[in-house]
PDB file of C-alpha atoms in Angstrom:
ATOM      1  CA  MET A   1      67.021  21.901  19.252  1.00 56.00           C
ATOM      2  CA  GLY A   2      67.601  19.144  21.795  1.00 62.00           C
ATOM      3  CA  LEU A   3      66.983  15.474  21.368  1.00 56.00           C
ATOM      4  CA  LYS A   4      64.127  15.417  23.813  1.00 56.00           C
ATOM      5  CA  THR A   5      62.480  18.300  21.935  1.00 59.00           C
ATOM      6  CA  ILE A   6      62.784  16.480  18.583  1.00 57.00           C
ATOM      7  CA  ILE A   7      61.396  13.266  20.165  1.00 53.00           C
ATOM      8  CA  PHE A   8      58.580  15.110  21.688  1.00 51.00           C
ATOM      9  CA  ALA A   9      57.683  16.797  18.365  1.00 54.00           C
ATOM     10  CA  ILE A  10      57.785  13.475  16.573  1.00 58.00           C
ATOM     11  CA  MET A  11      55.453  11.878  19.188  1.00 57.00           C
ATOM     12  CA  LEU A  12      53.076  14.869  18.964  1.00 56.00           C
ATOM     13  CA  ALA A  13      53.003  14.587  15.155  1.00 55.00           C
ATOM     14  CA  PHE A  14      52.390  10.874  15.351  1.00 53.00           C
ATOM     15  CA  LYS A  15      49.406  11.303  17.759  1.00 53.00           C
ATOM     16  CA  SER A  16      47.979  13.981  15.528  1.00 56.00           C
ATOM     17  CA  TYR A  17      48.265  11.598  12.586  1.00 51.00           C
ATOM     18  CA  ILE A  18      46.470   8.784  14.472  1.00 48.00           C
ATOM     19  CA  LEU A  19      43.767  11.268  15.586  1.00 47.00           C
ATOM     20  CA  ILE A  20      43.154  12.511  12.050  1.00 50.00           C
ATOM     21  CA  SER A  21      43.128   8.939  10.741  1.00 49.00           C
ATOM     22  CA  GLN A  22      40.539   7.961  13.313  1.00 52.00           C
ATOM     23  CA  ASN A  23      38.382  10.995  12.577  1.00 52.00           C
ATOM     24  CA  THR A  24      38.602  10.288   8.817  1.00 47.00           C
ATOM     25  CA  ASP A  25      37.585   6.586   9.327  1.00 50.00           C
ATOM     26  CA  SER A  26      34.757   7.792  11.548  1.00 53.00           C
ATOM     27  CA  ILE A  27      33.488  10.208   8.922  1.00 49.00           C
ATOM     28  CA  PHE A  28      33.601   7.639   6.134  1.00 46.00           C
ATOM     29  CA  ASN A  29      31.876   5.017   8.427  1.00 53.00           C
ATOM     30  CA  SER A  30      29.211   7.630   9.176  1.00 53.00           C
ATOM     31  CA  ILE A  31      28.746   8.316   5.507  1.00 48.00           C
ATOM     32  CA  ASP A  32      28.552   4.612   4.639  1.00 52.00           C
ATOM     33  CA  GLN A  33      26.036   4.119   7.519  1.00 59.00           C
ATOM     34  CA  ASN A  34      23.814   7.016   6.357  1.00 55.00           C
ATOM     35  CA  PHE A  35      23.875   5.770   2.818  1.00 48.00           C
ATOM     36  CA  ASN A  36      22.860   2.310   3.871  1.00 51.00           C
ATOM     37  CA  ILE A  37      20.049   3.694   5.983  1.00 51.00           C
ATOM     38  CA  SER A  38      18.856   5.847   3.082  1.00 50.00           C
ATOM     39  CA  ILE A  39      18.783   2.877   0.727  1.00 46.00           C
ATOM     40  CA  GLU A  40      16.989   0.735   3.357  1.00 51.00           C
ATOM     41  CA  ASN A  41      14.362   3.497   3.742  1.00 54.00           C
ATOM     42  CA  GLN A  42      13.873   3.694  -0.049  1.00 51.00           C
ATOM     43  CA  ASN A  43      13.577  -0.054  -0.239  1.00 50.00           C
ATOM     44  CA  LYS A  44      10.850   0.092   2.447  1.00 49.00           C
ATOM     45  CA  LEU A  45       9.012   2.694   0.498  1.00 50.00           C
ATOM     46  CA  PHE A  46       9.164   0.911  -2.822  1.00 50.00           C
ATOM     47  CA  ASN A  47       8.219  -2.353  -1.186  1.00 51.00           C
ATOM     48  CA  PHE A  48       4.901  -0.893  -0.337  1.00 49.00           C
ATOM     49  CA  TYR A  49       4.080  -1.548  -4.042  1.00 51.00           C
ATOM     50  CA  ASN A  50       4.903  -5.215  -3.493  1.00 52.00           C
ATOM     51  CA  ASP A  51       2.784  -5.221  -0.369  1.00 52.00           C
ATOM     52  CA  ASP A  52      -0.055  -3.734  -2.243  1.00 51.00           C
ATOM     53  CA  PHE A  53       0.246  -6.297  -4.942  1.00 48.00           C
ATOM     54  CA  ASN A  54       0.145  -9.205  -2.420  1.00 50.00           C
ATOM     55  CA  LEU A  55      -2.819  -7.551  -0.612  1.00 49.00           C
ATOM     56  CA  TRP A  56      -4.953  -6.820  -3.760  1.00 46.00           C
ATOM     57  CA  LYS A  57      -3.967  -9.406  -6.342  1.00 46.00           C
ATOM     58  CA  ASP A  58      -6.718 -11.819  -5.450  1.00 46.00           C
ATOM     59  CA  LYS A  59      -9.363  -8.976  -4.889  1.00 45.00           C
ATOM     60  CA  VAL A  60      -8.781  -6.867  -7.971  1.00 48.00           C
ATOM     61  CA  ASP A  61      -7.940  -8.314 -11.376  1.00 53.00           C
ATOM     62  CA  LEU A  62      -6.192  -5.437 -13.152  1.00 51.00           C
ATOM     63  CA  LYS A  63      -6.365  -7.149 -16.447  1.00 51.00           C
ATOM     64  CA  LYS A  64     -10.138  -6.760 -16.404  1.00 51.00           C
ATOM     65  CA  LEU A  65      -9.967  -3.001 -15.604  1.00 51.00           C
ATOM     66  CA  SER A  66     -10.299  -0.597 -18.425  1.00 51.00           C
ATOM     67  CA  LEU A  67     -10.860   3.136 -18.931  1.00 51.00           C
ATOM     68  CA  GLU A  68     -14.341   4.406 -19.578  1.00 48.00           C
ATOM     69  CA  ALA A  69     -13.903   6.544 -22.607  1.00 39.00           C
ATOM     70  CA  GLU A  70     -16.192   9.306 -21.402  1.00 42.00           C
ATOM     71  CA  LYS A  71     -13.999   9.762 -18.330  1.00 69.00           C
ATOM     72  CA  ALA A  72     -10.881  10.300 -20.401  1.00 74.00           C
ATOM     73  CA  LYS A  73     -11.913  12.461 -23.251  1.00 81.00           C
ATOM     74  CA  VAL A  74      -9.051  13.481 -25.406  1.00 84.00           C
ATOM     75  CA  ASN A  75      -7.769  17.001 -24.948  1.00 85.00           C
ATOM     76  CA  THR A  76      -8.191  19.697 -27.544  1.00 87.00           C
ATOM     77  CA  TYR A  77      -5.220  22.069 -27.994  1.00 87.00           C
ATOM     78  CA  ASN A  78      -5.444  25.692 -29.121  1.00 85.00           C
ATOM     79  CA  ILE A  79      -1.714  25.828 -29.895  1.00 87.00           C
ATOM     80  CA  GLU A  80       0.478  23.410 -31.626  1.00 91.00           C
ATOM     81  CA  LEU A  81       2.466  21.272 -29.164  1.00 94.00           C
ATOM     82  CA  SER A  82       4.802  18.255 -29.744  1.00 96.00           C
ATOM     83  CA  SER A  83       3.546  14.869 -28.661  1.00 97.00           C
ATOM     84  CA  ARG A  84       6.184  14.781 -25.840  1.00 97.00           C
ATOM     85  CA  THR A  85       5.179  18.191 -24.603  1.00 97.00           C
ATOM     86  CA  LYS A  86       1.496  17.163 -24.476  1.00 97.00           C
ATOM     87  CA  VAL A  87       2.347  14.108 -22.383  1.00 97.00           C
ATOM     88  CA  LEU A  88       4.619  15.978 -19.976  1.00 97.00           C
ATOM     89  CA  GLU A  89       2.096  18.719 -19.427  1.00 96.00           C
ATOM     90  CA  GLU A  90      -0.712  16.314 -18.936  1.00 96.00           C
ATOM     91  CA  VAL A  91       1.105  14.074 -16.411  1.00 97.00           C
ATOM     92  CA  ASN A  92       2.281  17.015 -14.439  1.00 97.00           C
ATOM     93  CA  LYS A  93      -1.328  17.984 -13.688  1.00 96.00           C
ATOM     94  CA  TYR A  94      -1.667  14.920 -11.561  1.00 96.00           C
ATOM     95  CA  ILE A  95       1.264  15.573  -9.136  1.00 97.00           C
ATOM     96  CA  GLY A  96      -0.252  15.169  -5.628  1.00 97.00           C
ATOM     97  CA  VAL A  97      -3.056  12.858  -6.633  1.00 96.00           C
ATOM     98  CA  PRO A  98      -3.402   9.951  -4.070  1.00 95.00           C
ATOM     99  CA  TYR A  99      -2.119   6.483  -4.960  1.00 95.00           C
ATOM    100  CA  ILE A 100      -4.802   3.800  -5.095  1.00 92.00           C
ATOM    101  CA  TRP A 101      -4.226   0.229  -6.178  1.00 89.00           C
ATOM    102  CA  GLY A 102      -6.172  -0.220  -9.395  1.00 88.00           C
ATOM    103  CA  GLY A 103      -6.794   3.518  -9.668  1.00 90.00           C
ATOM    104  CA  SER A 104      -7.055   4.800 -13.195  1.00 89.00           C
ATOM    105  CA  ASN A 105      -8.561   8.300 -12.908  1.00 91.00           C
ATOM    106  CA  PRO A 106      -7.656  11.577 -11.208  1.00 92.00           C
ATOM    107  CA  ASN A 107      -9.386  10.529  -8.020  1.00 92.00           C
ATOM    108  CA  GLY A 108      -6.631   8.128  -7.529  1.00 93.00           C
ATOM    109  CA  PHE A 109      -3.860   6.365  -9.725  1.00 93.00           C
ATOM    110  CA  ASP A 110      -1.643   3.330  -9.477  1.00 94.00           C
ATOM    111  CA  CYS A 111       1.543   3.537 -11.588  1.00 94.00           C
ATOM    112  CA  SER A 112       0.138   2.030 -14.836  1.00 93.00           C
ATOM    113  CA  GLY A 113      -3.264   3.708 -14.323  1.00 93.00           C
ATOM    114  CA  LEU A 114      -1.456   7.181 -14.438  1.00 95.00           C
ATOM    115  CA  ILE A 115       0.283   6.218 -17.686  1.00 95.00           C
ATOM    116  CA  GLN A 116      -2.847   4.820 -19.320  1.00 94.00           C
ATOM    117  CA  TRP A 117      -4.923   7.940 -18.397  1.00 94.00           C
ATOM    118  CA  THR A 118      -2.284  10.345 -19.668  1.00 96.00           C
ATOM    119  CA  ILE A 119      -1.892   8.651 -23.051  1.00 96.00           C
ATOM    120  CA  LYS A 120      -5.686   8.529 -23.506  1.00 94.00           C
ATOM    121  CA  LYS A 121      -6.108  12.258 -22.741  1.00 95.00           C
ATOM    122  CA  THR A 122      -3.201  13.370 -24.936  1.00 96.00           C
ATOM    123  CA  HIS A 123      -3.462  10.905 -27.963  1.00 95.00           C
ATOM    124  CA  ASP A 124      -6.773   9.127 -27.578  1.00 93.00           C
ATOM    125  CA  ILE A 125      -4.921   5.792 -27.450  1.00 93.00           C
ATOM    126  CA  ILE A 126      -5.804   2.952 -24.965  1.00 92.00           C
ATOM    127  CA  ILE A 127      -2.651   1.125 -23.886  1.00 93.00           C
ATOM    128  CA  PRO A 128      -2.437  -2.166 -21.956  1.00 92.00           C
ATOM    129  CA  ARG A 129      -3.601  -1.681 -18.394  1.00 88.00           C
ATOM    130  CA  THR A 130      -0.721  -3.087 -16.295  1.00 90.00           C
ATOM    131  CA  THR A 131       3.079  -2.736 -16.317  1.00 92.00           C
ATOM    132  CA  LYS A 132       3.392  -6.483 -16.941  1.00 89.00           C
ATOM    133  CA  MET A 133       1.009  -6.338 -19.893  1.00 93.00           C
ATOM    134  CA  GLN A 134       2.813  -3.309 -21.273  1.00 93.00           C
ATOM    135  CA  SER A 135       6.257  -4.662 -20.947  1.00 90.00           C
ATOM    136  CA  SER A 136       5.211  -8.044 -22.385  1.00 91.00           C
ATOM    137  CA  LYS A 137       3.635  -6.507 -25.468  1.00 94.00           C
ATOM    138  CA  TRP A 138       6.604  -4.154 -26.005  1.00 95.00           C
ATOM    139  CA  LYS A 139       9.388  -6.394 -24.807  1.00 93.00           C
ATOM    140  CA  LYS A 140      11.322  -6.184 -28.102  1.00 95.00           C
ATOM    141  CA  GLU A 141      11.163  -2.422 -28.027  1.00 96.00           C
ATOM    142  CA  LEU A 142      12.649  -1.930 -24.569  1.00 97.00           C
ATOM    143  CA  ASN A 143      15.734   0.228 -24.587  1.00 98.00           C
ATOM    144  CA  TYR A 144      18.263  -0.258 -21.788  1.00 97.00           C
ATOM    145  CA  ASN A 145      20.503   2.746 -22.616  1.00 97.00           C
ATOM    146  CA  LEU A 146      19.484   5.553 -20.208  1.00 96.00           C
ATOM    147  CA  ASN A 147      21.638   8.010 -22.270  1.00 96.00           C
ATOM    148  CA  GLU A 148      19.054   7.660 -25.036  1.00 97.00           C
ATOM    149  CA  ILE A 149      15.940   8.334 -23.039  1.00 98.00           C
ATOM    150  CA  LYS A 150      13.836  11.414 -23.883  1.00 98.00           C
ATOM    151  CA  PHE A 151      11.119  13.348 -21.927  1.00 98.00           C
ATOM    152  CA  GLY A 152       7.837  11.662 -22.410  1.00 98.00           C
ATOM    153  CA  ASP A 153       9.190   8.145 -22.609  1.00 98.00           C
ATOM    154  CA  PHE A 154       7.838   5.426 -20.460  1.00 98.00           C
ATOM    155  CA  ILE A 155      10.461   4.126 -17.905  1.00 98.00           C
ATOM    156  CA  TYR A 156      10.244   0.746 -16.196  1.00 97.00           C
ATOM    157  CA  PHE A 157      11.509  -0.766 -13.062  1.00 96.00           C
ATOM    158  CA  LYS A 158      11.748  -4.240 -11.703  1.00 93.00           C
ATOM    159  CA  SER A 159      10.689  -5.705  -8.328  1.00 84.00           C
ATOM    160  CA  GLU A 160      13.412  -6.715  -5.978  1.00 76.00           C
ATOM    161  CA  LEU A 161      11.357  -9.666  -4.851  1.00 74.00           C
ATOM    162  CA  LYS A 162      10.692 -11.304  -8.168  1.00 75.00           C
ATOM    163  CA  ASN A 163      12.992  -9.453 -10.540  1.00 80.00           C
ATOM    164  CA  GLU A 164      10.075  -8.768 -12.845  1.00 88.00           C
ATOM    165  CA  ILE A 165       8.976  -5.440 -14.167  1.00 93.00           C
ATOM    166  CA  SER A 166       6.300  -4.045 -11.799  1.00 92.00           C
ATOM    167  CA  HIS A 167       6.543  -0.258 -11.860  1.00 95.00           C
ATOM    168  CA  VAL A 168       6.400   2.467 -14.648  1.00 97.00           C
ATOM    169  CA  GLY A 169       6.644   6.219 -14.799  1.00 98.00           C
ATOM    170  CA  ILE A 170       7.178   8.978 -17.418  1.00 98.00           C
ATOM    171  CA  TYR A 171      10.581  10.434 -17.877  1.00 98.00           C
ATOM    172  CA  THR A 172      10.736  14.216 -17.549  1.00 97.00           C
ATOM    173  CA  ASP A 173      14.319  15.502 -17.829  1.00 92.00           C
ATOM    174  CA  LYS A 174      17.476  16.024 -15.799  1.00 93.00           C
ATOM    175  CA  ASN A 175      17.409  12.363 -14.671  1.00 96.00           C
ATOM    176  CA  LYS A 176      13.880  12.550 -13.167  1.00 98.00           C
ATOM    177  CA  PHE A 177      10.562  10.843 -13.685  1.00 98.00           C
ATOM    178  CA  ILE A 178       6.876  11.236 -12.642  1.00 98.00           C
ATOM    179  CA  HIS A 179       5.164   8.244 -11.163  1.00 97.00           C
ATOM    180  CA  ALA A 180       2.603   6.966  -8.637  1.00 96.00           C
ATOM    181  CA  PRO A 181       4.882   5.248  -6.211  1.00 93.00           C
ATOM    182  CA  ASN A 182       2.862   3.369  -3.521  1.00 90.00           C
ATOM    183  CA  ARG A 183       0.093   3.721  -1.103  1.00 87.00           C
ATOM    184  CA  ASN A 184       2.311   5.731   1.291  1.00 89.00           C
ATOM    185  CA  GLU A 185       2.848   8.483  -1.256  1.00 93.00           C
ATOM    186  CA  LYS A 186       1.108  10.542  -3.903  1.00 95.00           C
ATOM    187  CA  VAL A 187       1.957  11.049  -7.563  1.00 97.00           C
ATOM    188  CA  LYS A 188       5.301  12.771  -7.495  1.00 97.00           C
ATOM    189  CA  ILE A 189       8.643  13.512  -9.225  1.00 97.00           C
ATOM    190  CA  SER A 190      11.558  11.283  -8.281  1.00 97.00           C
ATOM    191  CA  GLU A 191      15.242  11.426  -9.186  1.00 97.00           C
ATOM    192  CA  ILE A 192      16.713   8.381 -10.881  1.00 96.00           C
ATOM    193  CA  ASN A 193      19.282   7.886  -8.146  1.00 94.00           C
ATOM    194  CA  SER A 194      21.468   4.826  -7.451  1.00 93.00           C
ATOM    195  CA  TYR A 195      18.393   2.967  -5.913  1.00 92.00           C
ATOM    196  CA  TRP A 196      16.252   3.479  -9.018  1.00 95.00           C
ATOM    197  CA  LYS A 197      19.105   2.777 -11.357  1.00 95.00           C
ATOM    198  CA  SER A 198      19.581  -0.596  -9.638  1.00 93.00           C
ATOM    199  CA  LEU A 199      15.934  -1.448 -10.481  1.00 95.00           C
ATOM    200  CA  PHE A 200      15.922   0.034 -14.006  1.00 96.00           C
ATOM    201  CA  ALA A 201      14.370  -2.349 -16.519  1.00 96.00           C
ATOM    202  CA  GLY A 202      14.370  -0.354 -19.704  1.00 97.00           C
ATOM    203  CA  PHE A 203      12.277   2.317 -21.404  1.00 98.00           C
ATOM    204  CA  ILE A 204       9.844   2.491 -24.288  1.00 97.00           C
ATOM    205  CA  SER A 205      10.098   5.551 -26.670  1.00 98.00           C
ATOM    206  CA  LEU A 206       6.835   7.507 -26.776  1.00 98.00           C
ATOM    207  CA  ASP A 207       7.169   7.766 -30.545  1.00 97.00           C
ATOM    208  CA  PHE A 208       6.709   3.955 -30.744  1.00 97.00           C
ATOM    209  CA  ILE A 209       3.674   4.157 -28.436  1.00 95.00           C
ATOM    210  CA  ILE A 210       1.774   6.660 -30.420  1.00 94.00           C
ATOM    211  CA  ASN A 211       2.723   5.676 -33.947  1.00 91.00           C
TER     212      ASN A 211
END
C-alpha cells in the first residue's frame, strides 16, 4: 500500500469520525430540545391550575364549600372489598368528568373536590375541602418517600409559583395517579414522571384518613 493511499485512508477515516460526532451531537441536542419543549408544555398545562386560582380566588371561597350529604350517599357493597380497592374503584368512575374550579360532584370536579367526593362515597367521611386545608391538617403525617406509597393514598404536589401544596390526586399503581388537573383537561390518569416528581410534596396514607 502506497503512502498516498495510507494518507487518503486516514483522511477519510477522520472525516467519517467528524461526521459521526456531528450527527451524535445533533441527535443529543435534538433530544435535549424535545425534552425541554415537553417540560415547558407540561408546565403550561399545570399552570392552568394557578391561573384558575388567580381567576376564582376572589369569587369562590372554597373554604365555605361543603358536600351536601344527600348528593354523596355512601355506597353499599355486596362483596367484601378492601378500603383501598373501594377508593380506587370509585375514583376510576370519574375519569373523563370535566374539571370545574370549586366542583365537588360528578357534574364537575376540581382536584380536592374529586378526593372529597370519593372518600364520602366509599367511607362516609367528610375530609377538609381544599388541598391547603388537607395538607395543613395532616402536615405531620405527610410521607415524602415515594417508595412507600400504596394504591389509594393521597398524593400532593406543590405550585411552582408559590412553592405551596396546591394539587392532589389518588395514587393507583405503577407510578400513576388519578386527578382533576385543570380547566383544559378532564379527570385522568397521569404518570408520575420527572415533571411531577419535581413538584411532589408528600403523600398521606389512606389508612390514616379513614381510621
